C-alpha positions as a LaTeX table, in Angstrom:
\begin{tabular}{lrrr}
\hline
Residue & $x$ (\AA) & $y$ (\AA) & $z$ (\AA) \\
\hline
Met1 & $-3.59$ & $-9.84$ & $-0.77$ \\
Glu2 & $-5.53$ & $-9.91$ & 2.33 \\
Ala3 & $-7.48$ & $-7.14$ & 2.89 \\
Ile4 & $-8.24$ & $-4.70$ & $-0.06$ \\
Gly5 & $-11.63$ & $-1.78$ & 0.09 \\
Trp6 & $-13.24$ & 1.14 & 2.16 \\
Asn7 & $-12.65$ & 0.84 & 5.64 \\
Gln8 & $-14.22$ & 4.24 & 7.56 \\
Tyr9 & $-10.87$ & 5.35 & 8.92 \\
Gly10 & $-7.92$ & 4.60 & 6.63 \\
Gly11 & $-10.62$ & 5.64 & 3.51 \\
Trp12 & $-9.48$ & 2.60 & $-0.05$ \\
Arg13 & $-7.52$ & 0.71 & 1.51 \\
Leu14 & $-4.85$ & $-2.24$ & 1.56 \\
Gly15 & $-2.87$ & $-4.85$ & 3.39 \\
Ile16 & $-0.88$ & $-7.68$ & 2.12 \\
Arg17 & 1.25 & $-9.58$ & 4.41 \\
Ser18 & 4.19 & $-11.93$ & 3.35 \\
Phe19 & 4.56 & $-15.01$ & 2.75 \\
Asp20 & 6.19 & $-16.35$ & 6.26 \\
Gln21 & 3.01 & $-14.48$ & 7.89 \\
Lys22 & 5.17 & $-12.09$ & 9.84 \\
Arg23 & 5.10 & $-8.76$ & 8.57 \\
Tyr24 & 1.71 & $-6.55$ & 6.93 \\
Tyr25 & 2.36 & $-3.87$ & 4.50 \\
Tyr26 & $-0.96$ & $-1.55$ & 4.77 \\
Tyr27 & $-1.95$ & 1.39 & 2.44 \\
Ala28 & $-4.16$ & 4.01 & 3.49 \\
His29 & $-5.80$ & 7.51 & 1.87 \\
Leu30 & $-6.40$ & 5.64 & $-1.70$ \\
Arg31 & $-7.26$ & 7.48 & $-4.38$ \\
Lys32 & $-10.56$ & 8.43 & $-4.77$ \\
Asn33 & $-13.27$ & 6.26 & $-7.19$ \\
Tyr34 & $-9.92$ & 3.85 & $-9.01$ \\
Pro35 & $-8.39$ & 3.60 & $-5.73$ \\
Tyr36 & $-5.32$ & $-0.23$ & $-7.23$ \\
Gln37 & $-5.10$ & $-1.74$ & $-10.45$ \\
Ser38 & $-8.42$ & $-2.81$ & $-11.32$ \\
Asn39 & $-6.41$ & $-6.87$ & $-11.16$ \\
Leu40 & $-5.98$ & $-7.04$ & $-8.20$ \\
Gln41 & $-8.68$ & $-8.98$ & $-5.54$ \\
Glu42 & $-7.96$ & $-10.62$ & $-2.13$ \\
Gly43 & $-6.06$ & $-13.53$ & $-2.41$ \\
Ser44 & $-4.30$ & $-12.17$ & $-5.30$ \\
Val45 & 0.40 & $-12.30$ & $-5.18$ \\
Val46 & 1.70 & $-9.04$ & $-5.35$ \\
Gln47 & 6.39 & $-7.84$ & $-5.46$ \\
Ala48 & 8.63 & $-5.55$ & $-4.76$ \\
Gly49 & 7.97 & $-2.51$ & $-7.12$ \\
Asp50 & 4.49 & $-3.07$ & $-8.70$ \\
Val51 & 1.47 & $-0.61$ & $-8.71$ \\
Ile52 & $-0.46$ & $-0.99$ & $-6.77$ \\
Gly53 & $-2.14$ & 1.74 & $-5.81$ \\
Tyr54 & $-2.50$ & 4.98 & $-5.63$ \\
Leu55 & $-2.95$ & 8.19 & $-3.17$ \\
Gly56 & $-5.45$ & 9.95 & $-2.22$ \\
Arg57 & $-8.11$ & 11.80 & 0.50 \\
Thr58 & $-10.42$ & 8.69 & 0.89 \\
Gly59 & $-10.31$ & 7.70 & 4.41 \\
Tyr60 & $-12.02$ & 9.15 & 8.27 \\
Ser61 & $-15.76$ & 8.68 & 6.43 \\
Ala62 & $-18.63$ & 6.25 & 7.07 \\
Thr63 & $-19.72$ & 7.00 & 3.46 \\
Glu64 & $-17.86$ & 4.99 & 1.13 \\
Asn65 & $-15.39$ & 6.62 & $-1.32$ \\
Thr66 & $-15.58$ & 9.94 & 0.10 \\
Asn67 & $-12.22$ & 12.44 & 0.60 \\
Asn68 & $-12.27$ & 13.15 & 3.90 \\
Ile69 & $-8.78$ & 14.06 & 4.26 \\
Asn70 & $-7.15$ & 17.73 & 3.40 \\
Glu71 & $-3.59$ & 17.04 & 0.90 \\
Ser72 & $-3.35$ & 13.85 & $-1.16$ \\
His73 & $-0.71$ & 11.45 & 0.66 \\
Leu74 & 0.19 & 7.86 & 1.53 \\
His75 & $-1.14$ & 6.39 & 5.01 \\
Phe76 & 2.19 & 3.20 & 5.09 \\
Gly77 & 2.29 & 0.73 & 7.98 \\
Ile78 & 4.73 & $-2.34$ & 7.49 \\
Gln79 & 2.89 & $-4.51$ & 11.36 \\
Leu80 & 5.45 & $-7.40$ & 12.72 \\
Ile81 & 3.96 & $-10.20$ & 13.66 \\
Phe82 & 5.68 & $-13.18$ & 15.15 \\
Asp83 & 2.85 & $-14.86$ & 17.12 \\
Glu84 & $-1.11$ & $-15.27$ & 16.53 \\
Ser85 & $-1.50$ & $-12.86$ & 19.81 \\
Gln86 & 0.40 & $-9.84$ & 17.89 \\
Lys87 & $-2.04$ & $-9.94$ & 15.00 \\
Glu88 & $-4.54$ & $-7.38$ & 17.12 \\
Gly89 & $-5.16$ & $-6.07$ & 20.50 \\
Asn90 & $-2.33$ & $-4.15$ & 22.33 \\
Asn91 & 0.52 & $-6.05$ & 21.65 \\
Glu92 & 1.28 & $-5.37$ & 17.71 \\
Ile93 & 4.14 & $-4.22$ & 17.10 \\
Trp94 & 3.95 & $-1.65$ & 14.11 \\
Ile95 & 7.71 & 0.24 & 12.92 \\
Asn96 & 7.93 & 3.61 & 11.82 \\
Cys97 & 8.34 & 4.29 & 8.31 \\
Tyr98 & 9.47 & 7.92 & 7.55 \\
Glu99 & 12.96 & 6.49 & 6.87 \\
Leu100 & 12.35 & 3.39 & 5.02 \\
Ala101 & 10.48 & 5.78 & 2.80 \\
Lys102 & 13.06 & 7.69 & 2.17 \\
Phe103 & 15.57 & 4.58 & 1.73 \\
Leu104 & 12.89 & 4.01 & $-0.20$ \\
Arg105 & 12.07 & 6.31 & $-1.89$ \\
Gln106 & 15.62 & 6.49 & $-3.69$ \\
His107 & 15.50 & 3.15 & $-5.39$ \\
Gln108 & 12.16 & 2.45 & $-6.79$ \\
Ser109 & 10.96 & 1.80 & $-10.79$ \\
Glu110 & 10.01 & 4.00 & $-13.03$ \\
Thr111 & 5.88 & 4.07 & $-14.35$ \\
Gln112 & 5.09 & 4.73 & $-17.43$ \\
Lys113 & 1.27 & 5.44 & $-17.54$ \\
Val114 & $-0.69$ & 1.81 & $-19.31$ \\
Glu115 & $-2.72$ & 4.20 & $-22.69$ \\
Gly116 & $-6.15$ & 4.15 & $-22.54$ \\
Thr117 & $-6.56$ & 3.48 & $-18.52$ \\
Lys118 & $-5.96$ & 5.26 & $-14.68$ \\
Glu119 & $-3.34$ & 2.57 & $-14.06$ \\
Trp120 & 0.60 & 2.94 & $-14.77$ \\
Glu121 & 3.19 & $-0.16$ & $-15.19$ \\
Arg122 & 6.89 & $-0.57$ & $-13.97$ \\
Ile123 & 9.08 & 0.42 & $-16.87$ \\
Tyr124 & 11.29 & $-2.71$ & $-15.52$ \\
Gly125 & 11.81 & $-5.05$ & $-12.45$ \\
Met126 & 13.38 & $-4.11$ & $-9.41$ \\
Arg127 & 17.15 & $-3.81$ & $-9.01$ \\
Asp128 & 20.26 & $-4.65$ & $-6.17$ \\
Pro129 & 21.69 & $-1.44$ & $-5.83$ \\
Ala130 & 24.87 & $-2.47$ & $-5.25$ \\
Val131 & 24.62 & $-3.82$ & $-8.68$ \\
Pro132 & 25.67 & $-2.36$ & $-11.46$ \\
\hline
\end{tabular}
């Protein structure tokens, strides 16, 4: 986990950098009051299928923890980074993730609510869909 917290445009958001530093995964507009798993912090390591955050309507406000979007949704983006100049500025490469998100939705892990909390967790580890 590289970034976690409030941003006036993205609202509650998370940013995850791949171990090889070549991809940055961005999740924004998370839920007001309880946007992500309570055990997450900068430096946390997550893996595919982990429940990390909850969709919401936060953002577009200078006031922290404000719902300023009409419809709950997740803003998800992937940035490709081949050299340091592409981290910020005019050389950024962002991927339109709509088709990728549709594919991933078909292969998501089943989750269950954690008793006595506001959190969810996956029921089983990730499976390769090609393996019966």
